[in-house]
Every structure is written in structure tokens, then in C-alpha cells.
Amino acid sequence: MDAKSVYGLVSVAVTLIGIAPYIAGMLRGHTKPHMFSWFLWGFTSWIVMAAQTWDHAGAGSWAMLTAALVCTSVFILCFWVGEKNITRADWVMFSIGLAAVPAWMITKNPLLSVVIVSLVDLVAYGPTIRKSWTKPRDEVAFMYMTAGTWQAFSLLAMERFTLVNVLSPASLLCINCLFVPYLLIRRRFTDG
């Protein structure tokens, strides 16, 4: 087995290791994900995975496929155990995210599609960031730490280093590296 395949398998394993306590927390009622974020993350993960497959990312796309399956599963679970407080700001961010969908469908250009969905991914953090301001313990920091880790391994696993293949995991790596300290700092302020 070559190094790229090993990195690809590690990225998949880290994704699954990271989501396990998140889903367990959801089922116990401790973790309350925002369904708008998870819908958009699932949707964009499917698009990025398709673009990466088209651009021959190889093992580098395995984690994105896993993420697409995971995000879609979490979104479905949100109907039963997700955040129920949906604000006007959440609807605005969700609408902005959805507004990019027609642009993606029209482009027929994988790079432009990945640029658009990478921006949607960033907007999709909005509802989760807003909710985490007052309820930082409703999110599992470990999951976001492992997300940054799988994205790094996904980049190492790329067969071809093109913008189509690396833009989304690189931007997600950056936002997760910023979101984890945000969660931890908010916990210190809200805990007392």
C-alpha cells in the first residue's frame, strides 16, 4: 500500500473517530447540532467529493466521501435531537448558502463549483457559531479538532494537487482550527 492510500485511510478513520462521540452526545441529548449547518455541510461535501473524483484526487477524496455520508446522517438525526431555536439570522445564512446552489449548477466548471461551495461551507458555520456563542457545550470540540486532522491527512493523500482538489479541505482545515479555540474560549466565559 502506498503512502497516499495510507493517508487516505487515516483521514477516513479520523473522520469516523471524531464523529462517534458527537453522535453519541446527540443520542444522549448533550450535543445539539444546528440542522442548517449540517445540511449545507453535507450538500457541499457531496459536490466537492464529485469534483475531486472528476479531478483524480484519488485517496484524497475518500475522507470527503466519508464526510458527506456523516454530515447527511447528522442532518437527518437533527430532526429528532438537533437545535430547535432557529433564528432569523440562521435563516439568512441558510438562504445565502442555498442561493449559491443555482450558481454551482450553472457553472459546469469544477473549480468554480468548488470555490462556490467552499464559500457556502464557511457561511454554513454561521448558525453553529451563533448557537455556540450562548451554548458552547452543545458542540463537541473534539469532533472539530478531528475534522481539522482528517482534512490535513486528506491533503496529504491527494493524488493531484490542484485547486479543485485542495481548496475545500484547506479552507475547512482553517475554519476548524479557528472554531475549536472559539468554542473553548466561549466555554470559559459561559461557565463562570
Short mmCIF file of C-alpha atoms in Angstrom, two decimals:
data_model
loop_
_atom_site.label_atom_id
_atom_site.label_comp_id
_atom_site.label_asym_id
_atom_site.label_seq_id
_atom_site.Cartn_x
_atom_site.Cartn_y
_atom_site.Cartn_z
CA MET A 1 0.00 0.00 0.00
CA ASP A 2 1.42 3.37 -0.98
CA ALA A 3 1.67 6.43 1.30
CA LYS A 4 -1.26 8.24 -0.37
CA SER A 5 -3.57 5.30 0.37
CA VAL A 6 -2.35 5.16 3.98
CA TYR A 7 -3.05 8.89 4.39
CA GLY A 8 -6.46 8.41 2.77
CA LEU A 9 -7.34 5.58 5.16
CA VAL A 10 -6.11 7.61 8.14
CA SER A 11 -8.29 10.55 7.05
CA VAL A 12 -11.34 8.25 6.89
CA ALA A 13 -10.52 6.65 10.26
CA VAL A 14 -10.04 10.05 11.94
CA THR A 15 -13.37 11.23 10.49
CA LEU A 16 -15.16 8.24 12.00
CA ILE A 17 -13.30 8.52 15.32
CA GLY A 18 -14.23 12.20 15.53
CA ILE A 19 -17.90 11.80 14.74
CA ALA A 20 -18.53 8.85 17.09
CA PRO A 21 -18.62 10.90 20.33
CA TYR A 22 -20.58 13.62 18.52
CA ILE A 23 -23.35 11.22 17.52
CA ALA A 24 -23.23 9.56 20.96
CA GLY A 25 -23.68 13.02 22.51
CA MET A 26 -26.62 13.68 20.21
CA LEU A 27 -28.31 10.44 21.18
CA ARG A 28 -27.78 11.22 24.89
CA GLY A 29 -29.19 14.73 24.44
CA HIS A 30 -25.94 16.57 25.27
CA THR A 31 -24.98 17.62 21.74
CA LYS A 32 -27.46 19.68 19.74
CA PRO A 33 -26.20 20.34 16.22
CA HIS A 34 -27.74 23.04 14.08
CA MET A 35 -29.53 21.35 11.19
CA PHE A 36 -28.91 24.22 8.76
CA SER A 37 -25.14 23.90 9.16
CA TRP A 38 -25.19 20.12 8.79
CA PHE A 39 -27.47 20.22 5.74
CA LEU A 40 -25.17 22.66 3.96
CA TRP A 41 -22.02 20.77 5.01
CA GLY A 42 -23.48 17.53 3.70
CA PHE A 43 -24.60 19.10 0.45
CA THR A 44 -21.25 20.78 -0.18
CA SER A 45 -19.31 17.64 0.77
CA TRP A 46 -21.13 15.66 -1.93
CA ILE A 47 -20.32 18.34 -4.51
CA VAL A 48 -16.65 18.60 -3.51
CA MET A 49 -16.28 14.81 -3.48
CA ALA A 50 -17.72 14.65 -7.01
CA ALA A 51 -15.35 17.40 -8.19
CA GLN A 52 -12.37 15.69 -6.52
CA THR A 53 -13.29 12.40 -8.17
CA TRP A 54 -13.55 14.17 -11.54
CA ASP A 55 -10.11 15.75 -10.94
CA HIS A 56 -8.48 12.44 -9.93
CA ALA A 57 -7.85 13.25 -6.26
CA GLY A 58 -7.63 9.51 -5.57
CA ALA A 59 -7.29 8.65 -1.89
CA GLY A 60 -7.56 12.35 -1.11
CA SER A 61 -11.29 12.21 -1.85
CA TRP A 62 -12.04 9.29 0.48
CA ALA A 63 -12.46 11.49 3.55
CA MET A 64 -14.77 13.86 1.66
CA LEU A 65 -16.99 10.90 0.76
CA THR A 66 -16.97 9.85 4.41
CA ALA A 67 -17.74 13.43 5.48
CA ALA A 68 -20.64 13.61 3.02
CA LEU A 69 -22.14 10.43 4.49
CA VAL A 70 -21.53 11.62 8.07
CA CYS A 71 -22.92 15.13 7.54
CA THR A 72 -26.01 13.76 5.81
CA SER A 73 -26.54 11.33 8.71
CA VAL A 74 -26.15 14.07 11.34
CA PHE A 75 -28.57 16.29 9.40
CA ILE A 76 -31.19 13.51 9.43
CA LEU A 77 -30.67 12.97 13.18
CA CYS A 78 -31.16 16.72 13.73
CA PHE A 79 -34.88 16.30 13.12
CA TRP A 80 -35.08 14.41 16.42
CA VAL A 81 -32.19 15.71 18.53
CA GLY A 82 -30.92 18.91 16.89
CA GLU A 83 -31.09 22.57 17.91
CA LYS A 84 -34.69 23.77 17.82
CA ASN A 85 -34.01 27.50 18.23
CA ILE A 86 -33.81 28.70 14.62
CA THR A 87 -33.34 32.47 14.42
CA ARG A 88 -33.84 34.97 11.63
CA ALA A 89 -30.05 35.22 11.29
CA ASP A 90 -29.90 31.44 10.83
CA TRP A 91 -32.46 31.67 8.04
CA VAL A 92 -30.46 34.47 6.37
CA MET A 93 -27.23 32.42 6.47
CA PHE A 94 -29.05 29.30 5.28
CA SER A 95 -30.64 31.27 2.42
CA ILE A 96 -27.26 32.68 1.39
CA GLY A 97 -25.89 29.15 1.36
CA LEU A 98 -28.79 27.86 -0.73
CA ALA A 99 -28.56 30.83 -3.11
CA ALA A 100 -25.17 29.56 -4.23
CA VAL A 101 -26.68 26.25 -5.40
CA PRO A 102 -28.06 27.58 -8.72
CA ALA A 103 -24.71 29.26 -9.39
CA TRP A 104 -22.97 25.92 -8.83
CA MET A 105 -25.41 24.11 -11.14
CA ILE A 106 -24.98 26.66 -13.91
CA THR A 107 -21.18 26.86 -13.90
CA LYS A 108 -20.30 23.44 -15.37
CA ASN A 109 -16.80 24.32 -14.14
CA PRO A 110 -15.43 22.12 -11.33
CA LEU A 111 -13.07 24.83 -10.00
CA LEU A 112 -15.78 27.49 -9.88
CA SER A 113 -18.11 24.95 -8.27
CA VAL A 114 -15.54 24.18 -5.56
CA VAL A 115 -14.92 27.89 -4.95
CA ILE A 116 -18.67 28.49 -4.56
CA VAL A 117 -19.26 25.51 -2.27
CA SER A 118 -16.18 26.38 -0.20
CA LEU A 119 -17.75 29.79 0.44
CA VAL A 120 -21.06 28.08 1.26
CA ASP A 121 -19.18 25.85 3.73
CA LEU A 122 -17.89 28.94 5.50
CA VAL A 123 -21.36 30.52 5.59
CA ALA A 124 -22.71 27.21 6.93
CA TYR A 125 -20.63 27.71 10.07
CA GLY A 126 -22.70 30.83 10.82
CA PRO A 127 -25.66 29.13 12.55
CA THR A 128 -23.31 26.89 14.56
CA ILE A 129 -21.11 29.83 15.58
CA ARG A 130 -24.18 31.86 16.57
CA LYS A 131 -25.65 28.99 18.62
CA SER A 132 -22.27 28.26 20.22
CA TRP A 133 -21.97 31.84 21.47
CA THR A 134 -24.56 31.11 24.15
CA LYS A 135 -24.45 27.29 24.19
CA PRO A 136 -20.81 26.31 23.58
CA ARG A 137 -21.27 23.00 25.40
CA ASP A 138 -23.86 21.92 22.82
CA GLU A 139 -20.96 21.26 20.45
CA VAL A 140 -18.18 18.68 20.81
CA ALA A 141 -14.81 20.41 20.36
CA PHE A 142 -13.13 17.03 19.82
CA MET A 143 -15.13 16.50 16.63
CA TYR A 144 -13.95 19.80 15.18
CA MET A 145 -10.35 19.03 16.21
CA THR A 146 -10.51 15.70 14.43
CA ALA A 147 -12.14 17.38 11.43
CA GLY A 148 -9.07 19.57 11.09
CA THR A 149 -6.91 16.46 11.38
CA TRP A 150 -8.76 14.48 8.71
CA GLN A 151 -8.61 17.46 6.39
CA ALA A 152 -4.82 17.62 6.84
CA PHE A 153 -4.48 13.89 6.09
CA SER A 154 -6.82 14.28 3.14
CA LEU A 155 -4.49 16.92 1.71
CA LEU A 156 -1.52 14.57 2.18
CA ALA A 157 -3.45 11.82 0.36
CA MET A 158 -4.19 13.90 -2.76
CA GLU A 159 -3.01 12.23 -5.96
CA ARG A 160 -3.11 15.59 -7.75
CA PHE A 161 -2.57 18.93 -6.02
CA THR A 162 -4.95 21.20 -7.89
CA LEU A 163 -7.23 23.94 -6.58
CA VAL A 164 -10.23 21.72 -7.33
CA ASN A 165 -8.83 19.06 -5.00
CA VAL A 166 -7.30 21.10 -2.18
CA LEU A 167 -9.38 24.28 -1.81
CA SER A 168 -12.23 22.81 0.20
CA PRO A 169 -10.21 20.68 2.64
CA ALA A 170 -7.70 23.52 3.11
CA SER A 171 -10.43 26.10 3.84
CA LEU A 172 -12.19 23.66 6.20
CA LEU A 173 -8.89 22.97 7.95
CA CYS A 174 -8.50 26.71 8.58
CA ILE A 175 -12.06 27.27 9.84
CA ASN A 176 -11.90 24.25 12.15
CA CYS A 177 -8.58 25.47 13.56
CA LEU A 178 -10.34 28.76 14.36
CA PHE A 179 -13.62 27.25 15.59
CA VAL A 180 -12.07 24.98 18.24
CA PRO A 181 -10.46 27.84 20.22
CA TYR A 182 -13.67 29.86 19.79
CA LEU A 183 -15.64 27.04 21.43
CA LEU A 184 -13.13 26.61 24.24
CA ILE A 185 -12.96 30.35 24.97
CA ARG A 186 -16.76 30.67 24.94
CA ARG A 187 -16.97 27.79 27.42
CA ARG A 188 -14.66 29.63 29.82
CA PHE A 189 -16.84 32.73 29.63
CA THR A 190 -20.18 30.93 29.95
CA ASP A 191 -19.05 28.52 32.70
CA GLY A 192 -18.41 31.27 35.10
#
